[in-house]
PDB file of C-alpha atoms and ligand atoms in Angstrom:
ATOM      1  CA  MET A   1       0.222  -0.218   0.499  1.00 97.00           C
ATOM      2  CA  ILE A   2       0.739   3.421  -0.489  1.00 97.00           C
ATOM      3  CA  ILE A   3      -0.280   6.470   1.262  1.00 98.00           C
ATOM      4  CA  VAL A   4      -0.008   9.647  -0.753  1.00 98.00           C
ATOM      5  CA  GLY A   5      -0.471  12.675   1.149  1.00 98.00           C
ATOM      6  CA  GLY A   6      -2.257  16.187  -0.326  1.00 98.00           C
ATOM      7  CA  SER A   7      -1.231  19.145   0.835  1.00 97.00           C
ATOM      8  CA  SER A   8      -4.632  19.425   3.415  1.00 98.00           C
ATOM      9  CA  SER A   9      -3.581  16.278   5.182  1.00 98.00           C
ATOM     10  CA  LYS A  10       0.094  16.002   5.099  1.00 97.00           C
ATOM     11  CA  ASP A  11       0.370  15.126   8.733  1.00 97.00           C
ATOM     12  CA  LEU A  12      -2.526  13.043   9.124  1.00 98.00           C
ATOM     13  CA  ALA A  13      -1.468  10.437   6.043  1.00 98.00           C
ATOM     14  CA  LYS A  14       1.690  10.214   7.588  1.00 98.00           C
ATOM     15  CA  GLU A  15       0.585   9.324  11.138  1.00 98.00           C
ATOM     16  CA  LEU A  16      -1.502   6.390   8.701  1.00 98.00           C
ATOM     17  CA  SER A  17       1.598   5.907   6.883  1.00 98.00           C
ATOM     18  CA  ASN A  18       3.559   5.497   9.882  1.00 98.00           C
ATOM     19  CA  ALA A  19       0.584   3.337  11.514  1.00 97.00           C
ATOM     20  CA  LEU A  20       0.864   0.975   9.188  1.00 97.00           C
ATOM     21  CA  GLY A  21       4.501   0.969   7.886  1.00 97.00           C
ATOM     22  CA  CYS A  22       4.030   1.216   4.109  1.00 96.00           C
ATOM     23  CA  ALA A  23       5.106   3.598   1.928  1.00 96.00           C
ATOM     24  CA  TYR A  24       4.745   7.882   1.918  1.00 97.00           C
ATOM     25  CA  VAL A  25       4.525   9.864  -0.673  1.00 97.00           C
ATOM     26  CA  GLN A  26       3.618  13.419  -0.350  1.00 97.00           C
ATOM     27  CA  ALA A  27       1.654  14.846  -3.909  1.00 97.00           C
ATOM     28  CA  ALA A  28       4.161  18.358  -5.085  1.00 98.00           C
ATOM     29  CA  THR A  29       0.651  20.882  -5.490  1.00 98.00           C
ATOM     30  CA  THR A  30       1.858  24.093  -6.122  1.00 98.00           C
ATOM     31  CA  ARG A  31      -0.210  27.034  -7.650  1.00 98.00           C
ATOM     32  CA  PHE A  32      -0.305  29.164 -11.166  1.00 98.00           C
ATOM     33  CA  PRO A  33      -0.377  32.574 -11.237  1.00 98.00           C
ATOM     34  CA  ASP A  34      -3.364  32.734 -11.811  1.00 97.00           C
ATOM     35  CA  GLY A  35      -4.385  30.389  -8.865  1.00 96.00           C
ATOM     36  CA  GLU A  36      -5.351  27.261 -10.938  1.00 98.00           C
ATOM     37  CA  CYS A  37      -3.443  24.062  -9.552  1.00 98.00           C
ATOM     38  CA  TYR A  38      -0.977  21.821 -10.589  1.00 98.00           C
ATOM     39  CA  THR A  39       0.553  18.474  -8.613  1.00 98.00           C
ATOM     40  CA  ARG A  40       2.990  16.209  -9.405  1.00 98.00           C
ATOM     41  CA  ILE A  41       3.583  12.568  -7.726  1.00 97.00           C
ATOM     42  CA  ASP A  42       7.321  11.341  -7.747  1.00 93.00           C
ATOM     43  CA  ASN A  43       7.672   8.869  -8.249  1.00 90.00           C
ATOM     44  CA  GLU A  44       8.056   6.311 -11.272  1.00 87.00           C
ATOM     45  CA  SER A  45       4.939   3.749 -11.233  1.00 87.00           C
ATOM     46  CA  MET A  46       2.654   3.086  -8.203  1.00 95.00           C
ATOM     47  CA  ASN A  47       1.971  -1.012  -9.164  1.00 93.00           C
ATOM     48  CA  ASP A  48       0.086  -1.238  -5.620  1.00 96.00           C
ATOM     49  CA  ASP A  49      -2.760  -0.460  -3.195  1.00 97.00           C
ATOM     50  CA  VAL A  50      -2.722   3.048  -3.823  1.00 98.00           C
ATOM     51  CA  VAL A  51      -5.001   5.246  -0.403  1.00 98.00           C
ATOM     52  CA  ILE A  52      -5.101   9.436  -1.728  1.00 98.00           C
ATOM     53  CA  VAL A  53      -5.207  11.746   1.342  1.00 98.00           C
ATOM     54  CA  GLN A  54      -6.778  14.557   1.097  1.00 98.00           C
ATOM     55  CA  ASN A  55      -9.495  16.829   1.537  1.00 98.00           C
ATOM     56  CA  THR A  56     -12.573  18.266  -0.308  1.00 98.00           C
ATOM     57  CA  TYR A  57     -12.395  21.465   1.370  1.00 97.00           C
ATOM     58  CA  PRO A  58     -11.934  24.239   0.584  1.00 97.00           C
ATOM     59  CA  ASP A  59     -12.869  23.910  -2.783  1.00 97.00           C
ATOM     60  CA  SER A  60      -9.157  24.880  -3.705  1.00 97.00           C
ATOM     61  CA  ASN A  61      -8.494  20.850  -1.834  1.00 98.00           C
ATOM     62  CA  LEU A  62     -11.507  19.840  -4.744  1.00 98.00           C
ATOM     63  CA  ILE A  63      -9.545  20.368  -7.214  1.00 98.00           C
ATOM     64  CA  GLU A  64      -6.236  18.642  -6.503  1.00 98.00           C
ATOM     65  CA  MET A  65      -7.891  15.566  -5.217  1.00 98.00           C
ATOM     66  CA  PHE A  66      -9.274  15.619  -8.471  1.00 98.00           C
ATOM     67  CA  LEU A  67      -5.584  15.509 -10.218  1.00 98.00           C
ATOM     68  CA  LEU A  68      -4.262  13.306  -7.387  1.00 98.00           C
ATOM     69  CA  GLN A  69      -6.511  10.875  -8.855  1.00 98.00           C
ATOM     70  CA  ASP A  70      -6.402  11.365 -12.934  1.00 98.00           C
ATOM     71  CA  ALA A  71      -2.537  11.505 -11.208  1.00 98.00           C
ATOM     72  CA  VAL A  72      -2.063   8.025  -9.311  1.00 98.00           C
ATOM     73  CA  LYS A  73      -4.139   6.039 -12.402  1.00 97.00           C
ATOM     74  CA  LYS A  74      -1.808   7.225 -15.257  1.00 97.00           C
ATOM     75  CA  LEU A  75       0.887   5.930 -12.772  1.00 97.00           C
ATOM     76  CA  GLY A  76      -0.776   2.487 -12.838  1.00 97.00           C
ATOM     77  CA  ALA A  77      -2.510   2.207  -9.275  1.00 97.00           C
ATOM     78  CA  LYS A  78      -3.763  -0.598  -8.776  1.00 97.00           C
ATOM     79  CA  ARG A  79      -6.725  -0.174  -7.026  1.00 97.00           C
ATOM     80  CA  MET A  80      -7.480   3.394  -5.402  1.00 98.00           C
ATOM     81  CA  THR A  81      -9.072   3.900  -1.812  1.00 98.00           C
ATOM     82  CA  LEU A  82     -10.388   7.988  -1.217  1.00 98.00           C
ATOM     83  CA  VAL A  83      -9.219   8.674   2.107  1.00 98.00           C
ATOM     84  CA  ILE A  84     -11.771  11.991   2.609  1.00 98.00           C
ATOM     85  CA  PRO A  85     -11.212  13.250   6.690  1.00 98.00           C
ATOM     86  CA  TYR A  86     -12.889  16.280   6.227  1.00 98.00           C
ATOM     87  CA  PHE A  87     -15.551  16.004   3.211  1.00 98.00           C
ATOM     88  CA  GLY A  88     -16.658  19.545   1.989  1.00 96.00           C
ATOM     89  CA  TYR A  89     -20.537  20.341   0.379  1.00 96.00           C
ATOM     90  CA  ALA A  90     -21.674  16.932   2.107  1.00 95.00           C
ATOM     91  CA  ARG A  91     -24.073  20.211   4.759  1.00 92.00           C
ATOM     92  CA  GLN A  92     -26.541  20.702   1.458  1.00 94.00           C
ATOM     93  CA  ASP A  93     -27.619  17.380   0.852  1.00 93.00           C
ATOM     94  CA  ARG A  94     -30.919  18.129  -0.784  1.00 94.00           C
ATOM     95  CA  VAL A  95     -33.068  20.401  -2.721  1.00 95.00           C
ATOM     96  CA  PHE A  96     -34.470  23.111  -0.045  1.00 95.00           C
ATOM     97  CA  ARG A  97     -35.482  25.489  -2.592  1.00 96.00           C
ATOM     98  CA  PRO A  98     -36.421  25.100  -6.295  1.00 97.00           C
ATOM     99  CA  GLY A  99     -33.339  25.734  -8.077  1.00 97.00           C
ATOM    100  CA  GLU A 100     -30.474  24.891  -6.002  1.00 97.00           C
ATOM    101  CA  PRO A 101     -28.477  21.495  -6.948  1.00 97.00           C
ATOM    102  CA  GLU A 102     -28.545  18.429  -4.728  1.00 96.00           C
ATOM    103  CA  SER A 103     -24.045  19.878  -4.587  1.00 97.00           C
ATOM    104  CA  ALA A 104     -23.548  16.224  -1.988  1.00 97.00           C
ATOM    105  CA  LYS A 105     -24.670  13.858  -4.793  1.00 97.00           C
ATOM    106  CA  VAL A 106     -23.399  16.131  -7.127  1.00 97.00           C
ATOM    107  CA  MET A 107     -19.158  15.452  -5.813  1.00 97.00           C
ATOM    108  CA  THR A 108     -20.284  12.488  -5.321  1.00 97.00           C
ATOM    109  CA  LYS A 109     -20.213  11.795  -8.517  1.00 96.00           C
ATOM    110  CA  HIS A 110     -17.441  13.422  -9.596  1.00 97.00           C
ATOM    111  CA  LEU A 111     -15.108  12.112  -6.397  1.00 98.00           C
ATOM    112  CA  GLY A 112     -16.589   8.293  -7.492  1.00 97.00           C
ATOM    113  CA  MET A 113     -15.363   8.379 -11.706  1.00 96.00           C
ATOM    114  CA  MET A 114     -11.993   6.772 -10.882  1.00 96.00           C
ATOM    115  CA  CYS A 115     -11.951   5.919  -6.779  1.00 98.00           C
ATOM    116  CA  ASP A 116     -12.399   2.152  -5.891  1.00 98.00           C
ATOM    117  CA  ARG A 117     -12.922   2.540  -2.528  1.00 97.00           C
ATOM    118  CA  VAL A 118     -14.265   6.436  -0.238  1.00 98.00           C
ATOM    119  CA  PHE A 119     -13.904   5.604   3.578  1.00 98.00           C
ATOM    120  CA  THR A 120     -14.994   9.882   5.228  1.00 98.00           C
ATOM    121  CA  VAL A 121     -14.465  10.266   8.869  1.00 98.00           C
ATOM    122  CA  ASP A 122     -18.316  12.515  10.587  1.00 98.00           C
ATOM    123  CA  ILE A 123     -19.681  12.996   7.708  1.00 97.00           C
ATOM    124  CA  HIS A 124     -21.828  15.615   8.105  1.00 93.00           C
ATOM    125  CA  LYS A 125     -24.794  13.268   5.417  1.00 91.00           C
ATOM    126  CA  GLU A 126     -24.042   9.399   6.242  1.00 94.00           C
ATOM    127  CA  SER A 127     -26.905   9.015   3.402  1.00 94.00           C
ATOM    128  CA  ILE A 128     -25.007  10.404   1.137  1.00 95.00           C
ATOM    129  CA  LEU A 129     -22.373   7.666   0.919  1.00 96.00           C
ATOM    130  CA  ASP A 130     -24.799   6.117  -1.262  1.00 95.00           C
ATOM    131  CA  TYR A 131     -24.406   8.219  -4.125  1.00 95.00           C
ATOM    132  CA  PHE A 132     -20.665   6.745  -4.369  1.00 96.00           C
ATOM    133  CA  GLU A 133     -21.071   2.935  -6.594  1.00 95.00           C
ATOM    134  CA  CYS A 134     -18.045   1.591  -4.797  1.00 96.00           C
ATOM    135  CA  PRO A 135     -17.671   0.175  -1.775  1.00 96.00           C
ATOM    136  CA  HIS A 136     -17.287   3.465   1.207  1.00 97.00           C
ATOM    137  CA  ARG A 137     -17.840   3.979   5.475  1.00 97.00           C
ATOM    138  CA  ASP A 138     -17.556   6.495   7.392  1.00 98.00           C
ATOM    139  CA  LEU A 139     -15.336   6.106  10.354  1.00 98.00           C
ATOM    140  CA  LYS A 140     -16.770   7.223  14.000  1.00 98.00           C
ATOM    141  CA  ALA A 141     -14.593   9.865  15.290  1.00 98.00           C
ATOM    142  CA  ALA A 142     -16.107   9.475  19.398  1.00 98.00           C
ATOM    143  CA  HIS A 143     -13.681   7.105  20.827  1.00 97.00           C
ATOM    144  CA  ALA A 144     -11.028   8.806  19.579  1.00 98.00           C
ATOM    145  CA  ILE A 145     -13.068  11.800  21.297  1.00 98.00           C
ATOM    146  CA  ALA A 146     -14.270   9.291  24.727  1.00 98.00           C
ATOM    147  CA  ASP A 147      -9.839   8.356  24.858  1.00 97.00           C
ATOM    148  CA  HIS A 148      -8.515  11.463  24.815  1.00 97.00           C
ATOM    149  CA  PHE A 149     -11.173  13.189  27.604  1.00 97.00           C
ATOM    150  CA  LYS A 150     -11.313   9.298  29.905  1.00 95.00           C
ATOM    151  CA  GLY A 151      -9.725   9.864  32.815  1.00 94.00           C
ATOM    152  CA  LYS A 152      -9.904  14.251  32.365  1.00 94.00           C
ATOM    153  CA  ASN A 153     -13.122  14.178  35.114  1.00 95.00           C
ATOM    154  CA  ILE A 154     -15.846  15.736  32.330  1.00 96.00           C
ATOM    155  CA  ASP A 155     -19.017  14.190  34.381  1.00 96.00           C
ATOM    156  CA  LEU A 156     -21.513  14.516  31.864  1.00 96.00           C
ATOM    157  CA  VAL A 157     -20.813  14.579  28.287  1.00 97.00           C
ATOM    158  CA  LEU A 158     -23.844  16.146  25.805  1.00 96.00           C
ATOM    159  CA  SER A 159     -24.144  16.770  22.406  1.00 96.00           C
ATOM    160  CA  PRO A 160     -25.957  20.783  21.266  1.00 95.00           C
ATOM    161  CA  ASP A 161     -28.714  18.794  19.605  1.00 94.00           C
ATOM    162  CA  VAL A 162     -30.443  16.670  19.143  1.00 93.00           C
ATOM    163  CA  GLY A 163     -29.084  15.241  16.157  1.00 90.00           C
ATOM    164  CA  ALA A 164     -26.146  14.160  17.791  1.00 92.00           C
ATOM    165  CA  LYS A 165     -27.573  12.723  20.481  1.00 94.00           C
ATOM    166  CA  ASP A 166     -26.129   9.598  18.564  1.00 96.00           C
ATOM    167  CA  ARG A 167     -22.606  11.415  19.141  1.00 97.00           C
ATOM    168  CA  ALA A 168     -23.708  11.870  22.573  1.00 97.00           C
ATOM    169  CA  LYS A 169     -24.384   8.589  23.608  1.00 98.00           C
ATOM    170  CA  ALA A 170     -21.416   6.627  21.952  1.00 98.00           C
ATOM    171  CA  VAL A 171     -18.709  10.042  23.746  1.00 98.00           C
ATOM    172  CA  GLY A 172     -20.551   8.726  26.792  1.00 98.00           C
ATOM    173  CA  GLU A 173     -21.168   5.414  26.972  1.00 98.00           C
ATOM    174  CA  ARG A 174     -17.188   4.498  25.959  1.00 98.00           C
ATOM    175  CA  MET A 175     -16.379   7.173  29.102  1.00 98.00           C
ATOM    176  CA  ASP A 176     -18.228   5.230  30.946  1.00 97.00           C
ATOM    177  CA  VAL A 177     -20.556   8.941  32.032  1.00 97.00           C
ATOM    178  CA  PRO A 178     -23.658  10.036  31.535  1.00 97.00           C
ATOM    179  CA  TYR A 179     -25.477  11.865  28.463  1.00 96.00           C
ATOM    180  CA  ASP A 180     -27.429  14.113  27.303  1.00 95.00           C
ATOM    181  CA  HIS A 181     -28.838  16.494  24.403  1.00 95.00           C
ATOM    182  CA  LEU A 182     -29.174  20.142  24.871  1.00 95.00           C
ATOM    183  CA  GLU A 183     -32.629  21.679  22.249  1.00 91.00           C
ATOM    184  CA  LYS A 184     -31.123  23.921  19.205  1.00 89.00           C
ATOM    185  CA  VAL A 185     -33.091  26.263  17.851  1.00 89.00           C
ATOM    186  CA  ARG A 186     -31.018  27.739  14.683  1.00 86.00           C
ATOM    187  CA  LEU A 187     -32.156  31.965  14.377  1.00 86.00           C
ATOM    188  CA  SER A 188     -29.737  32.069  11.496  1.00 85.00           C
ATOM    189  CA  GLY A 189     -26.254  31.307   9.612  1.00 79.00           C
ATOM    190  CA  SER A 190     -24.358  32.227  12.930  1.00 77.00           C
ATOM    191  CA  ASP A 191     -26.907  32.233  15.990  1.00 82.00           C
ATOM    192  CA  VAL A 192     -29.064  29.741  17.640  1.00 87.00           C
ATOM    193  CA  ARG A 193     -30.760  29.337  20.379  1.00 90.00           C
ATOM    194  CA  ILE A 194     -29.969  26.572  23.002  1.00 90.00           C
ATOM    195  CA  SER A 195     -32.289  25.440  25.434  1.00 84.00           C
ATOM    196  CA  PRO A 196     -30.557  23.867  29.309  1.00 75.00           C
ATOM    197  CA  ALA A 197     -30.099  20.074  29.605  1.00 76.00           C
ATOM    198  CA  LYS A 198     -32.826  17.437  31.073  1.00 82.00           C
ATOM    199  CA  MET A 199     -30.204  16.241  32.734  1.00 84.00           C
ATOM    200  CA  ASP A 200     -28.889  18.287  35.867  1.00 91.00           C
ATOM    201  CA  CYS A 201     -25.030  20.622  35.343  1.00 93.00           C
ATOM    202  CA  VAL A 202     -25.151  22.122  38.772  1.00 95.00           C
ATOM    203  CA  GLY A 203     -21.478  21.413  40.157  1.00 95.00           C
ATOM    204  CA  LYS A 204     -20.592  19.130  37.032  1.00 95.00           C
ATOM    205  CA  ASN A 205     -17.859  19.328  34.819  1.00 95.00           C
ATOM    206  CA  VAL A 206     -19.269  19.405  31.012  1.00 95.00           C
ATOM    207  CA  LEU A 207     -18.216  17.933  27.748  1.00 96.00           C
ATOM    208  CA  ILE A 208     -20.155  19.001  24.834  1.00 96.00           C
ATOM    209  CA  VAL A 209     -18.855  16.795  21.983  1.00 97.00           C
ATOM    210  CA  ASP A 210     -19.967  18.412  17.903  1.00 96.00           C
ATOM    211  CA  ASP A 211     -19.936  17.360  14.430  1.00 96.00           C
ATOM    212  CA  MET A 212     -17.997  20.386  13.822  1.00 96.00           C
ATOM    213  CA  ILE A 213     -17.491  23.987  14.746  1.00 96.00           C
ATOM    214  CA  SER A 214     -18.624  26.613  11.200  1.00 96.00           C
ATOM    215  CA  THR A 215     -18.702  29.897  12.889  1.00 94.00           C
ATOM    216  CA  GLY A 216     -18.351  28.592  16.712  1.00 93.00           C
ATOM    217  CA  GLY A 217     -22.532  30.092  17.260  1.00 92.00           C
ATOM    218  CA  THR A 218     -23.476  26.454  18.352  1.00 93.00           C
ATOM    219  CA  ILE A 219     -21.003  26.291  21.069  1.00 93.00           C
ATOM    220  CA  VAL A 220     -21.258  29.908  22.401  1.00 91.00           C
ATOM    221  CA  ALA A 221     -24.556  29.573  22.676  1.00 91.00           C
ATOM    222  CA  ALA A 222     -23.733  25.774  24.458  1.00 93.00           C
ATOM    223  CA  LYS A 223     -21.682  27.982  26.564  1.00 91.00           C
ATOM    224  CA  GLN A 224     -23.802  30.092  28.184  1.00 90.00           C
ATOM    225  CA  ALA A 225     -26.592  28.199  27.881  1.00 92.00           C
ATOM    226  CA  LEU A 226     -24.537  25.507  30.403  1.00 93.00           C
ATOM    227  CA  ARG A 227     -23.246  28.311  32.745  1.00 90.00           C
ATOM    228  CA  GLU A 228     -27.022  29.332  33.277  1.00 91.00           C
ATOM    229  CA  ALA A 229     -27.404  25.709  34.376  1.00 92.00           C
ATOM    230  CA  GLY A 230     -25.105  26.115  36.524  1.00 93.00           C
ATOM    231  CA  ALA A 231     -22.389  23.897  34.772  1.00 93.00           C
ATOM    232  CA  ARG A 232     -18.487  23.879  36.323  1.00 94.00           C
ATOM    233  CA  SER A 233     -16.788  23.545  33.391  1.00 92.00           C
ATOM    234  CA  VAL A 234     -17.495  23.349  29.542  1.00 93.00           C
ATOM    235  CA  SER A 235     -15.199  21.576  27.122  1.00 95.00           C
ATOM    236  CA  VAL A 236     -15.576  21.859  23.599  1.00 96.00           C
ATOM    237  CA  ALA A 237     -14.269  19.150  21.177  1.00 97.00           C
ATOM    238  CA  CYS A 238     -15.539  18.783  17.535  1.00 98.00           C
ATOM    239  CA  THR A 239     -14.211  16.369  14.517  1.00 98.00           C
ATOM    240  CA  HIS A 240     -14.572  19.275  12.467  1.00 98.00           C
ATOM    241  CA  GLY A 241     -12.689  22.040  13.218  1.00 98.00           C
ATOM    242  CA  LEU A 242     -13.650  24.980  10.424  1.00 97.00           C
ATOM    243  CA  PHE A 243     -13.758  28.139  12.904  1.00 96.00           C
ATOM    244  CA  VAL A 244     -14.496  30.626  10.059  1.00 96.00           C
ATOM    245  CA  ASN A 245     -14.231  33.749  10.502  1.00 93.00           C
ATOM    246  CA  ASN A 246     -12.380  33.756  13.612  1.00 89.00           C
ATOM    247  CA  ALA A 247     -15.046  31.178  15.144  1.00 93.00           C
ATOM    248  CA  LEU A 248     -11.457  29.637  17.535  1.00 91.00           C
ATOM    249  CA  GLU A 249     -10.567  33.051  19.194  1.00 89.00           C
ATOM    250  CA  ARG A 250     -14.433  34.142  19.412  1.00 86.00           C
ATOM    251  CA  LEU A 251     -14.502  31.161  21.046  1.00 88.00           C
ATOM    252  CA  THR A 252     -10.550  30.457  23.438  1.00 83.00           C
ATOM    253  CA  GLY A 253      -9.948  34.273  23.759  1.00 75.00           C
ATOM    254  CA  ASN A 254      -6.372  33.227  24.713  1.00 55.00           C
ATOM    255  CA  ALA A 255      -7.305  29.834  25.829  1.00 57.00           C
ATOM    256  CA  LEU A 256      -6.732  27.405  23.739  1.00 52.00           C
ATOM    257  CA  GLU A 257      -6.891  24.223  25.236  1.00 58.00           C
ATOM    258  CA  ALA A 258     -10.997  25.449  25.801  1.00 79.00           C
ATOM    259  CA  VAL A 259     -11.412  23.901  22.526  1.00 94.00           C
ATOM    260  CA  LEU A 260     -10.297  20.626  20.780  1.00 96.00           C
ATOM    261  CA  CYS A 261     -10.846  19.259  17.342  1.00 98.00           C
ATOM    262  CA  CYS A 262      -9.509  16.173  15.238  1.00 98.00           C
ATOM    263  CA  ASN A 263      -6.758  16.435  12.999  1.00 98.00           C
ATOM    264  CA  THR A 264      -9.130  15.780   9.943  1.00 98.00           C
ATOM    265  CA  LEU A 265      -8.682  19.403   9.403  1.00 98.00           C
ATOM    266  CA  GLU A 266      -5.466  20.024  10.650  1.00 95.00           C
ATOM    267  CA  ASN A 267      -4.577  23.772  12.726  1.00 95.00           C
ATOM    268  CA  GLU A 268      -3.408  24.432  15.762  1.00 93.00           C
ATOM    269  CA  VAL A 269      -5.536  23.137  18.372  1.00 95.00           C
ATOM    270  CA  SER A 270      -6.458  19.506  16.598  1.00 97.00           C
ATOM    271  CA  HIS A 271      -4.760  17.458  18.312  1.00 97.00           C
ATOM    272  CA  ILE A 272      -6.936  14.304  18.502  1.00 98.00           C
ATOM    273  CA  SER A 273      -5.605  11.860  15.733  1.00 98.00           C
ATOM    274  CA  VAL A 274      -8.217   9.739  14.043  1.00 98.00           C
ATOM    275  CA  ALA A 275      -4.770   7.954  12.844  1.00 98.00           C
ATOM    276  CA  GLY A 276      -6.078   4.954  14.567  1.00 97.00           C
ATOM    277  CA  ILE A 277      -9.446   4.301  12.892  1.00 97.00           C
ATOM    278  CA  ILE A 278      -8.876   5.330   9.636  1.00 98.00           C
ATOM    279  CA  SER A 279      -5.696   3.085   9.620  1.00 98.00           C
ATOM    280  CA  GLU A 280      -7.446   0.556  11.437  1.00 97.00           C
ATOM    281  CA  ALA A 281     -10.728   0.604   8.129  1.00 98.00           C
ATOM    282  CA  LEU A 282      -7.452   0.541   5.660  1.00 97.00           C
ATOM    283  CA  GLY A 283      -5.568  -3.036   7.430  1.00 93.00           C
ATOM    284  CA  GLU A 284      -9.219  -4.231   6.687  1.00 91.00           C
ATOM    285  CA  LYS A 285      -9.540  -7.121   4.066  1.00 82.00           C
ATOM    286  CA  TRP A 286     -11.587  -5.801   0.965  1.00 78.00           C
TER     287      TRP A 286
HETATM  288  C1  R5P B 301     -25.284  21.519  12.647  1.00 68.95           C
HETATM  289  O1  R5P B 301     -26.327  20.277  12.634  1.00 68.95           O
HETATM  290  C2  R5P B 301     -23.488  20.761  12.849  1.00 68.95           C
HETATM  291  O2  R5P B 301     -23.739  19.600  14.034  1.00 68.95           O
HETATM  292  C3  R5P B 301     -23.396  21.828  13.990  1.00 68.95           C
HETATM  293  O3  R5P B 301     -23.628  22.196  15.352  1.00 68.95           O
HETATM  294  C4  R5P B 301     -23.449  22.821  13.344  1.00 68.95           C
HETATM  295  O4  R5P B 301     -22.548  22.909  11.690  1.00 68.95           O
HETATM  296  C5  R5P B 301     -22.043  23.625  13.670  1.00 68.95           C
HETATM  297  O5  R5P B 301     -22.083  25.532  13.127  1.00 68.95           O
HETATM  298  P1  R5P B 301     -21.246  25.921  13.731  1.00 68.95           P
HETATM  299  O6  R5P B 301     -20.860  26.528  14.783  1.00 68.95           O
HETATM  300  O7  R5P B 301     -21.188  27.604  12.576  1.00 68.95           O
HETATM  301  O8  R5P B 301     -23.006  26.869  15.069  1.00 68.95           O
END
């Protein structure tokens, strides 16, 4: 097996090759003066199982992923697996208003044209993977998050909304602490209203888990609700730390340790590695 690291996921790709004891090649990706993507894989041939590790967000990384697939194919890959740690466009999974595209379907259709297998991590809507015609699986970061917080005095695990309650359950059960969910109503793209947990939070060290933090509006409102409900401390962990519009600074001030995310998107607080769950899946027979 050969692991190819795209520019979005170099560290994760290296970790995967170390865990699996296989070759690692880093794609040499640059931009032409007009911004178009140029990439090259400096290998004479790739007559092997090849795994490309690359996000499809932001758009520049999506283009790189398309180009890497073609390069890998031309180098003679026997089978091609895409590991897409953060799958962009998963939120527009249907036509909400007439005239809109089904963005998630467009992406899967095009990404699936050359590859033989796809792994994602905590994709926003798992059902969109069914648009891939090749084998596909969404891997769950819950255990990696739980293992990181085990032994750190967490009394209660909460998801910010009912839609993510299974994540709170998976993390809570693995840590052997109670779990529950908050109730969220979205007021606008960046503002949400959150009602307190049904469980008693007074004096508790609470861990909020979510699939992603984008503007940070959800977490700001959840922290506020938990403070009002008497929580002693609130830690935050998500799989994908997008942190748009300075969300990380807004959430943490100078205390970066207050928010953690997985290394599906590599940034200064992506200290929870999903390499273990991905390498385990890659190591399985197929
Ligand atoms: C919503 O369904 C997701 O699980 C996240 O809670 C949401 O996308 C977070 O977005 P933001 O950080 O902008 O509130």
